[in-house]
């Protein structure tokens, strides 16, 4: 089965591509290389020992998208990652985010072959500021905390409208919690072009000496140690959930389907617990200080994974310890 992976050279996309190739799918990647590096292509080929097709393409350019699908009408499934993902940048440049993330989604849905499995890379950010944890998929959309969050909600809503209006549309939205870690080969991983915003890449860069000190954003939350609780999921587990989603869509009897699933471990871990776990797993000391709260951060967010386990038959397998070791291995290799 030939799968198109948009944003397939990015952090999450590259891990999913490796997993698809391992599971005997054939893969076409499109990526505009804005937040990814062409060198990932060789790394993917080295890890998988398989060939794949890559095309540099901007999903916001209608002509390019139309021509691409004219040339690739044999695509049998789409996994859509290509999007801008910095919460902070989205607050500064909202139009850039709406334009890129929403236009890309619209053009993709408009020109891709009809009725083929479509998997959208969404986020738990669609739930907004939630009171009750674990968060399940019935939780309604909350007030979007950023333009980035809003684009994820809008893209899901667009999928929903498309689903309602068509006789054959098969889609799944995967709502990721906090993906971390890297492929065990150490060849692909998270490689932000700018200063990392997320906890784990920042932490590994501090430990390797690329950055001075980690700031823990607030220790006055009402949690076990005052720091925020999140659900950190190994990117290898996250990659597997996409295979489960594609297989689920393929096995459906009905031509019409739309559902959303949480992708997390179901376990909430505090920032301090994560730092301690990193120190234990790697034997390295993390230099950190306690700083102010980061505006917009939720106190607690972790997934209820029951629906995903029941319907997709997917469950996370890796431990936090393994995820953190792989992140450290990537930092060492990558440097
Ligand atoms: N944190 C620090 N110091 C840092 C970076 C993060 O203490 O330098 C803390 C944050 O305050 C938070 C936790 O580490 O408590 C996790 O922060 P991340 O930035 O790694 O992740 P978020 O939970 O803020 O963001 C993730 C995704 C977003 C998504 C969001 C939805 O990265 O794409 O979840 O809640 F929008």
GROMACS .gro file of C-alpha atoms and ligand atoms in nm:
model
  371
    1UNK     CA    1   0.000   0.000   0.000
    2UNK     CA    2   0.138   0.338  -0.105
    3UNK     CA    3   0.117   0.600   0.170
    4UNK     CA    4   0.182   0.970   0.132
    5UNK     CA    5   0.338   1.122   0.443
    6UNK     CA    6   0.328   1.501   0.445
    7UNK     CA    7   0.599   1.650   0.667
    8UNK     CA    8   0.767   1.309   0.653
    9UNK     CA    9   1.115   1.445   0.722
   10UNK     CA   10   1.014   1.614   1.048
   11UNK     CA   11   1.050   1.475   1.398
   12UNK     CA   12   0.730   1.271   1.416
   13UNK     CA   13   0.694   1.213   1.041
   14UNK     CA   14   1.039   1.056   1.002
   15UNK     CA   15   0.970   0.801   1.278
   16UNK     CA   16   0.637   0.713   1.123
   17UNK     CA   17   0.799   0.670   0.779
   18UNK     CA   18   1.055   0.426   0.926
   19UNK     CA   19   0.774   0.229   1.087
   20UNK     CA   20   0.568   0.224   0.767
   21UNK     CA   21   0.865   0.093   0.568
   22UNK     CA   22   0.930  -0.170   0.835
   23UNK     CA   23   0.567  -0.280   0.797
   24UNK     CA   24   0.605  -0.314   0.418
   25UNK     CA   25   0.416  -0.003   0.315
   26UNK     CA   26   0.564   0.195   0.030
   27UNK     CA   27   0.614   0.563   0.114
   28UNK     CA   28   0.609   0.895  -0.066
   29UNK     CA   29   0.719   1.195   0.141
   30UNK     CA   30   0.640   1.557   0.073
   31UNK     CA   31   0.802   1.821   0.292
   32UNK     CA   32   0.888   2.188   0.246
   33UNK     CA   33   1.202   2.154   0.466
   34UNK     CA   34   1.108   2.461   0.671
   35UNK     CA   35   1.156   2.280   1.002
   36UNK     CA   36   1.329   1.965   0.883
   37UNK     CA   37   1.651   1.864   0.718
   38UNK     CA   38   1.708   1.680   0.393
   39UNK     CA   39   1.973   1.469   0.568
   40UNK     CA   40   1.688   1.284   0.744
   41UNK     CA   41   1.612   1.120   0.412
   42UNK     CA   42   1.945   0.933   0.408
   43UNK     CA   43   1.900   0.844   0.773
   44UNK     CA   44   1.557   0.695   0.704
   45UNK     CA   45   1.699   0.494   0.412
   46UNK     CA   46   1.992   0.375   0.626
   47UNK     CA   47   1.769   0.261   0.909
   48UNK     CA   48   1.511   0.090   0.694
   49UNK     CA   49   1.726  -0.032   0.407
   50UNK     CA   50   1.434   0.048   0.179
   51UNK     CA   51   1.378   0.302  -0.094
   52UNK     CA   52   1.124   0.577  -0.080
   53UNK     CA   53   1.023   0.876  -0.285
   54UNK     CA   54   1.074   1.234  -0.167
   55UNK     CA   55   0.948   1.555  -0.319
   56UNK     CA   56   1.003   1.907  -0.187
   57UNK     CA   57   0.662   2.062  -0.194
   58UNK     CA   58   0.473   2.341  -0.024
   59UNK     CA   59   0.121   2.234   0.065
   60UNK     CA   60  -0.001   2.593   0.065
   61UNK     CA   61   0.070   2.627  -0.309
   62UNK     CA   62  -0.238   2.507  -0.490
   63UNK     CA   63  -0.073   2.450  -0.828
   64UNK     CA   64   0.203   2.238  -0.671
   65UNK     CA   65  -0.051   2.028  -0.481
   66UNK     CA   66  -0.273   1.978  -0.786
   67UNK     CA   67   0.019   1.877  -1.005
   68UNK     CA   68   0.157   1.646  -0.739
   69UNK     CA   69  -0.169   1.449  -0.719
   70UNK     CA   70  -0.204   1.442  -1.097
   71UNK     CA   71   0.133   1.267  -1.106
   72UNK     CA   72   0.060   1.048  -0.802
   73UNK     CA   73  -0.298   0.935  -0.845
   74UNK     CA   74  -0.199   0.588  -0.718
   75UNK     CA   75  -0.158   0.706  -0.358
   76UNK     CA   76  -0.368   0.482  -0.135
   77UNK     CA   77  -0.347   0.655   0.201
   78UNK     CA   78  -0.235   0.985   0.354
   79UNK     CA   79  -0.079   1.070   0.690
   80UNK     CA   80  -0.071   1.445   0.736
   81UNK     CA   81   0.199   1.595   0.961
   82UNK     CA   82   0.310   1.900   0.762
   83UNK     CA   83   0.237   2.199   0.986
   84UNK     CA   84   0.399   2.468   1.194
   85UNK     CA   85   0.409   2.368   1.559
   86UNK     CA   86   0.556   2.632   1.785
   87UNK     CA   87   0.301   2.757   2.036
   88UNK     CA   88   0.507   3.067   2.111
   89UNK     CA   89   0.567   3.157   1.747
   90UNK     CA   90   0.199   3.111   1.671
   91UNK     CA   91   0.110   3.378   1.928
   92UNK     CA   92   0.355   3.617   1.762
   93UNK     CA   93   0.265   3.535   1.402
   94UNK     CA   94  -0.093   3.405   1.412
   95UNK     CA   95  -0.168   3.461   1.042
   96UNK     CA   96   0.136   3.261   0.939
   97UNK     CA   97   0.000   2.969   1.142
   98UNK     CA   98  -0.357   2.994   1.017
   99UNK     CA   99  -0.236   3.031   0.661
  100UNK     CA  100   0.008   2.743   0.669
  101UNK     CA  101  -0.176   2.486   0.879
  102UNK     CA  102  -0.529   2.547   0.756
  103UNK     CA  103  -0.454   2.608   0.387
  104UNK     CA  104  -0.234   2.298   0.377
  105UNK     CA  105  -0.516   2.088   0.520
  106UNK     CA  106  -0.776   2.226   0.279
  107UNK     CA  107  -0.565   2.177  -0.034
  108UNK     CA  108  -0.464   1.828   0.070
  109UNK     CA  109  -0.824   1.721   0.129
  110UNK     CA  110  -0.932   1.886  -0.193
  111UNK     CA  111  -0.679   1.721  -0.425
  112UNK     CA  112  -0.596   1.384  -0.266
  113UNK     CA  113  -0.769   1.078  -0.413
  114UNK     CA  114  -1.122   1.037  -0.273
  115UNK     CA  115  -1.214   0.776  -0.017
  116UNK     CA  116  -0.862   0.669   0.085
  117UNK     CA  117  -0.756   0.644   0.453
  118UNK     CA  118  -0.657   0.983   0.595
  119UNK     CA  119  -0.478   1.023   0.928
  120UNK     CA  120  -0.438   1.368   1.077
  121UNK     CA  121  -0.165   1.460   1.323
  122UNK     CA  122  -0.360   1.643   1.592
  123UNK     CA  123  -0.282   1.731   1.952
  124UNK     CA  124  -0.429   1.717   2.299
  125UNK     CA  125  -0.411   2.094   2.276
  126UNK     CA  126  -0.759   2.080   2.115
  127UNK     CA  127  -0.903   2.016   2.464
  128UNK     CA  128  -0.783   2.352   2.596
  129UNK     CA  129  -0.766   2.407   2.971
  130UNK     CA  130  -0.924   2.091   3.107
  131UNK     CA  131  -1.045   2.045   3.463
  132UNK     CA  132  -1.062   1.668   3.474
  133UNK     CA  133  -0.784   1.420   3.413
  134UNK     CA  134  -0.729   1.177   3.257
  135UNK     CA  135  -0.869   1.349   2.948
  136UNK     CA  136  -1.094   1.140   2.729
  137UNK     CA  137  -1.200   1.203   2.370
  138UNK     CA  138  -1.552   1.309   2.469
  139UNK     CA  139  -1.408   1.620   2.632
  140UNK     CA  140  -1.536   1.911   2.421
  141UNK     CA  141  -1.301   2.157   2.256
  142UNK     CA  142  -1.183   2.415   2.507
  143UNK     CA  143  -1.090   2.774   2.454
  144UNK     CA  144  -0.785   2.748   2.225
  145UNK     CA  145  -0.474   2.846   2.423
  146UNK     CA  146  -0.288   2.967   2.113
  147UNK     CA  147  -0.337   3.015   1.737
  148UNK     CA  148  -0.146   2.686   1.699
  149UNK     CA  149  -0.406   2.510   1.915
  150UNK     CA  150  -0.682   2.679   1.721
  151UNK     CA  151  -0.543   2.552   1.388
  152UNK     CA  152  -0.558   2.195   1.523
  153UNK     CA  153  -0.924   2.245   1.620
  154UNK     CA  154  -1.004   2.403   1.283
  155UNK     CA  155  -0.837   2.121   1.090
  156UNK     CA  156  -1.038   1.864   1.286
  157UNK     CA  157  -1.356   2.060   1.218
  158UNK     CA  158  -1.272   2.073   0.846
  159UNK     CA  159  -1.225   1.695   0.849
  160UNK     CA  160  -1.560   1.662   1.016
  161UNK     CA  161  -1.738   1.878   0.757
  162UNK     CA  162  -1.574   1.683   0.479
  163UNK     CA  163  -1.684   1.359   0.642
  164UNK     CA  164  -2.044   1.481   0.665
  165UNK     CA  165  -2.055   1.602   0.307
  166UNK     CA  166  -1.906   1.300   0.130
  167UNK     CA  167  -2.027   0.949   0.064
  168UNK     CA  168  -1.681   0.807   0.111
  169UNK     CA  169  -1.443   0.964   0.357
  170UNK     CA  170  -1.237   0.764   0.601
  171UNK     CA  171  -1.041   0.967   0.853
  172UNK     CA  172  -0.879   0.947   1.192
  173UNK     CA  173  -0.745   1.228   1.403
  174UNK     CA  174  -0.469   1.127   1.644
  175UNK     CA  175  -0.440   1.360   1.941
  176UNK     CA  176  -0.086   1.335   2.070
  177UNK     CA  177   0.007   1.418   2.425
  178UNK     CA  178   0.383   1.488   2.475
  179UNK     CA  179   0.600   1.297   2.225
  180UNK     CA  180   0.962   1.257   2.333
  181UNK     CA  181   1.264   1.039   2.254
  182UNK     CA  182   1.414   0.914   1.933
  183UNK     CA  183   1.476   0.610   1.719
  184UNK     CA  184   1.714   0.364   1.895
  185UNK     CA  185   1.963   0.398   1.608
  186UNK     CA  186   2.023   0.758   1.714
  187UNK     CA  187   1.997   0.859   1.348
  188UNK     CA  188   1.667   1.045   1.363
  189UNK     CA  189   1.519   1.250   1.644
  190UNK     CA  190   1.392   1.592   1.738
  191UNK     CA  191   1.611   1.860   1.586
  192UNK     CA  192   1.454   2.201   1.634
  193UNK     CA  193   1.613   2.462   1.408
  194UNK     CA  194   1.572   2.726   1.677
  195UNK     CA  195   1.604   2.718   2.056
  196UNK     CA  196   1.390   2.426   2.176
  197UNK     CA  197   1.063   2.514   2.348
  198UNK     CA  198   0.979   2.167   2.473
  199UNK     CA  199   1.114   2.022   2.792
  200UNK     CA  200   1.309   1.717   2.676
  201UNK     CA  201   1.508   1.865   2.386
  202UNK     CA  202   1.591   2.164   2.605
  203UNK     CA  203   1.700   1.936   2.889
  204UNK     CA  204   1.925   1.718   2.671
  205UNK     CA  205   2.087   2.028   2.522
  206UNK     CA  206   2.161   2.157   2.873
  207UNK     CA  207   2.314   1.826   2.979
  208UNK     CA  208   2.531   1.808   2.667
  209UNK     CA  209   2.655   2.162   2.732
  210UNK     CA  210   2.485   2.330   2.438
  211UNK     CA  211   2.276   2.538   2.680
  212UNK     CA  212   2.353   2.663   3.024
  213UNK     CA  213   2.062   2.578   3.243
  214UNK     CA  214   1.709   2.447   3.230
  215UNK     CA  215   1.437   2.661   3.381
  216UNK     CA  216   1.151   2.471   3.539
  217UNK     CA  217   0.848   2.683   3.468
  218UNK     CA  218   0.683   2.714   3.809
  219UNK     CA  219   0.679   2.495   4.120
  220UNK     CA  220   0.368   2.637   4.281
  221UNK     CA  221   0.111   2.425   4.101
  222UNK     CA  222  -0.119   2.202   4.304
  223UNK     CA  223   0.063   1.882   4.210
  224UNK     CA  224   0.281   1.626   4.385
  225UNK     CA  225   0.592   1.851   4.379
  226UNK     CA  226   0.444   2.177   4.253
  227UNK     CA  227   0.549   2.127   3.890
  228UNK     CA  228   0.320   2.056   3.593
  229UNK     CA  229   0.211   1.704   3.507
  230UNK     CA  230   0.224   1.575   3.149
  231UNK     CA  231   0.190   1.248   2.960
  232UNK     CA  232   0.525   1.182   2.787
  233UNK     CA  233   0.508   0.924   2.512
  234UNK     CA  234   0.801   0.761   2.331
  235UNK     CA  235   0.801   0.864   1.964
  236UNK     CA  236   0.846   0.496   1.872
  237UNK     CA  237   0.514   0.419   2.039
  238UNK     CA  238   0.355   0.718   1.872
  239UNK     CA  239   0.482   0.596   1.533
  240UNK     CA  240   0.316   0.259   1.590
  241UNK     CA  241  -0.019   0.423   1.656
  242UNK     CA  242  -0.020   0.542   1.293
  243UNK     CA  243   0.017   0.189   1.163
  244UNK     CA  244  -0.272   0.091   1.389
  245UNK     CA  245  -0.478   0.382   1.252
  246UNK     CA  246  -0.409   0.299   0.887
  247UNK     CA  247  -0.483  -0.070   0.948
  248UNK     CA  248  -0.805   0.019   1.126
  249UNK     CA  249  -0.921   0.236   0.835
  250UNK     CA  250  -0.827  -0.037   0.586
  251UNK     CA  251  -1.022  -0.302   0.772
  252UNK     CA  252  -1.345  -0.103   0.790
  253UNK     CA  253  -1.645  -0.236   0.606
  254UNK     CA  254  -1.800   0.107   0.580
  255UNK     CA  255  -1.679   0.366   0.328
  256UNK     CA  256  -1.757   0.648   0.568
  257UNK     CA  257  -1.578   0.689   0.898
  258UNK     CA  258  -1.436   0.956   1.124
  259UNK     CA  259  -1.302   0.927   1.475
  260UNK     CA  260  -1.042   1.075   1.708
  261UNK     CA  261  -0.806   0.901   1.946
  262UNK     CA  262  -0.577   1.004   2.228
  263UNK     CA  263  -0.217   0.899   2.184
  264UNK     CA  264  -0.049   0.895   2.523
  265UNK     CA  265   0.060   0.652   2.791
  266UNK     CA  266  -0.216   0.736   3.037
  267UNK     CA  267   0.044   0.822   3.301
  268UNK     CA  268   0.103   1.170   3.437
  269UNK     CA  269   0.462   1.269   3.528
  270UNK     CA  270   0.578   1.596   3.683
  271UNK     CA  271   0.864   1.804   3.541
  272UNK     CA  272   1.077   1.732   3.847
  273UNK     CA  273   0.998   1.360   3.830
  274UNK     CA  274   1.108   1.362   3.467
  275UNK     CA  275   1.435   1.537   3.552
  276UNK     CA  276   1.505   1.284   3.830
  277UNK     CA  277   1.422   0.995   3.599
  278UNK     CA  278   1.658   1.136   3.336
  279UNK     CA  279   1.936   1.161   3.595
  280UNK     CA  280   1.878   0.803   3.707
  281UNK     CA  281   1.856   0.663   3.353
  282UNK     CA  282   2.164   0.835   3.218
  283UNK     CA  283   2.376   0.899   3.528
  284UNK     CA  284   2.399   1.266   3.419
  285UNK     CA  285   2.321   1.566   3.636
  286UNK     CA  286   2.069   1.818   3.505
  287UNK     CA  287   2.146   2.183   3.585
  288UNK     CA  288   1.815   2.350   3.654
  289UNK     CA  289   1.657   2.638   3.838
  290UNK     CA  290   1.299   2.712   3.928
  291UNK     CA  291   1.152   2.998   3.729
  292UNK     CA  292   0.816   3.164   3.686
  293UNK     CA  293   0.516   2.988   3.541
  294UNK     CA  294   0.504   2.989   3.160
  295UNK     CA  295   0.183   3.164   3.049
  296UNK     CA  296  -0.069   2.924   2.900
  297UNK     CA  297   0.070   2.609   3.066
  298UNK     CA  298  -0.186   2.368   3.202
  299UNK     CA  299  -0.137   2.231   3.552
  300UNK     CA  300  -0.213   1.873   3.458
  301UNK     CA  301  -0.274   1.695   3.125
  302UNK     CA  302  -0.265   1.322   3.072
  303UNK     CA  303  -0.460   1.088   2.851
  304UNK     CA  304  -0.737   0.844   2.902
  305UNK     CA  305  -0.628   0.579   2.652
  306UNK     CA  306  -0.917   0.333   2.688
  307UNK     CA  307  -1.085   0.419   2.359
  308UNK     CA  308  -0.759   0.393   2.164
  309UNK     CA  309  -0.681   0.057   2.321
  310UNK     CA  310  -1.029  -0.077   2.256
  311UNK     CA  311  -1.085   0.044   1.900
  312UNK     CA  312  -0.736   0.076   1.751
  313UNK     CA  313  -0.590  -0.208   1.958
  314UNK     CA  314  -0.291   0.016   2.030
  315UNK     CA  315  -0.122   0.076   2.363
  316UNK     CA  316   0.213   0.232   2.452
  317UNK     CA  317   0.487  -0.020   2.524
  318UNK     CA  318   0.799   0.180   2.603
  319UNK     CA  319   0.882   0.309   2.951
  320UNK     CA  320   0.968   0.670   3.032
  321UNK     CA  321   1.316   0.550   3.118
  322UNK     CA  322   1.360   0.408   2.765
  323UNK     CA  323   1.221   0.724   2.609
  324UNK     CA  324   1.462   0.946   2.803
  325UNK     CA  325   1.761   0.723   2.727
  326UNK     CA  326   1.678   0.736   2.358
  327UNK     CA  327   1.653   1.117   2.373
  328UNK     CA  328   1.996   1.130   2.533
  329UNK     CA  329   2.140   0.883   2.280
  330UNK     CA  330   2.006   1.105   2.001
  331UNK     CA  331   2.158   1.417   2.157
  332UNK     CA  332   2.499   1.246   2.177
  333UNK     CA  333   2.485   1.105   1.823
  334UNK     CA  334   2.341   1.412   1.671
  335UNK     CA  335   2.605   1.643   1.814
  336LIG     N1  336   0.891   2.307   3.075
  336LIG     C1  337   0.985   2.360   3.160
  336LIG     N2  338   1.096   2.416   3.106
  336LIG     C2  339   1.120   2.420   2.972
  336LIG     C3  340   1.023   2.364   2.884
  336LIG     C4  341   0.910   2.310   2.940
  336LIG     O1  342   0.967   2.358   3.282
  336LIG     O2  343   1.223   2.475   2.930
  336LIG     C5  344   0.770   2.246   3.130
  336LIG     C6  345   0.642   2.314   3.087
  336LIG     O3  346   0.611   2.420   3.172
  336LIG     C7  347   0.543   2.199   3.097
  336LIG     C8  348   0.627   2.074   3.066
  336LIG     O4  349   0.762   2.113   3.084
  336LIG     O5  350   0.498   2.188   3.227
  336LIG     C9  351   0.610   2.026   2.924
  336LIG     O6  352   0.632   2.135   2.837
  336LIG     P1  353   0.653   2.114   2.680
  336LIG     O7  354   0.679   2.249   2.622
  336LIG     O8  355   0.753   2.008   2.656
  336LIG     O9  356   0.515   2.057   2.633
  336LIG     P2  357   0.368   2.120   2.646
  336LIG    O10  358   0.291   2.028   2.732
  336LIG    O11  359   0.369   2.262   2.684
  336LIG    O12  360   0.327   2.120   2.494
  336LIG    C10  361   0.281   2.003   2.434
  336LIG    C11  362   0.313   2.007   2.284
  336LIG    C12  363   0.237   2.119   2.216
  336LIG    C13  364   0.091   2.112   2.250
  336LIG    C14  365   0.071   2.105   2.400
  336LIG    C15  366  -0.071   2.085   2.436
  336LIG    O13  367   0.452   2.027   2.265
  336LIG    O14  368   0.253   2.103   2.077
  336LIG    O15  369   0.145   1.996   2.454
  336LIG    O16  370  -0.091   2.093   2.573
  336LIG     F1  371   0.026   2.219   2.204
   0.00000   0.00000   0.00000
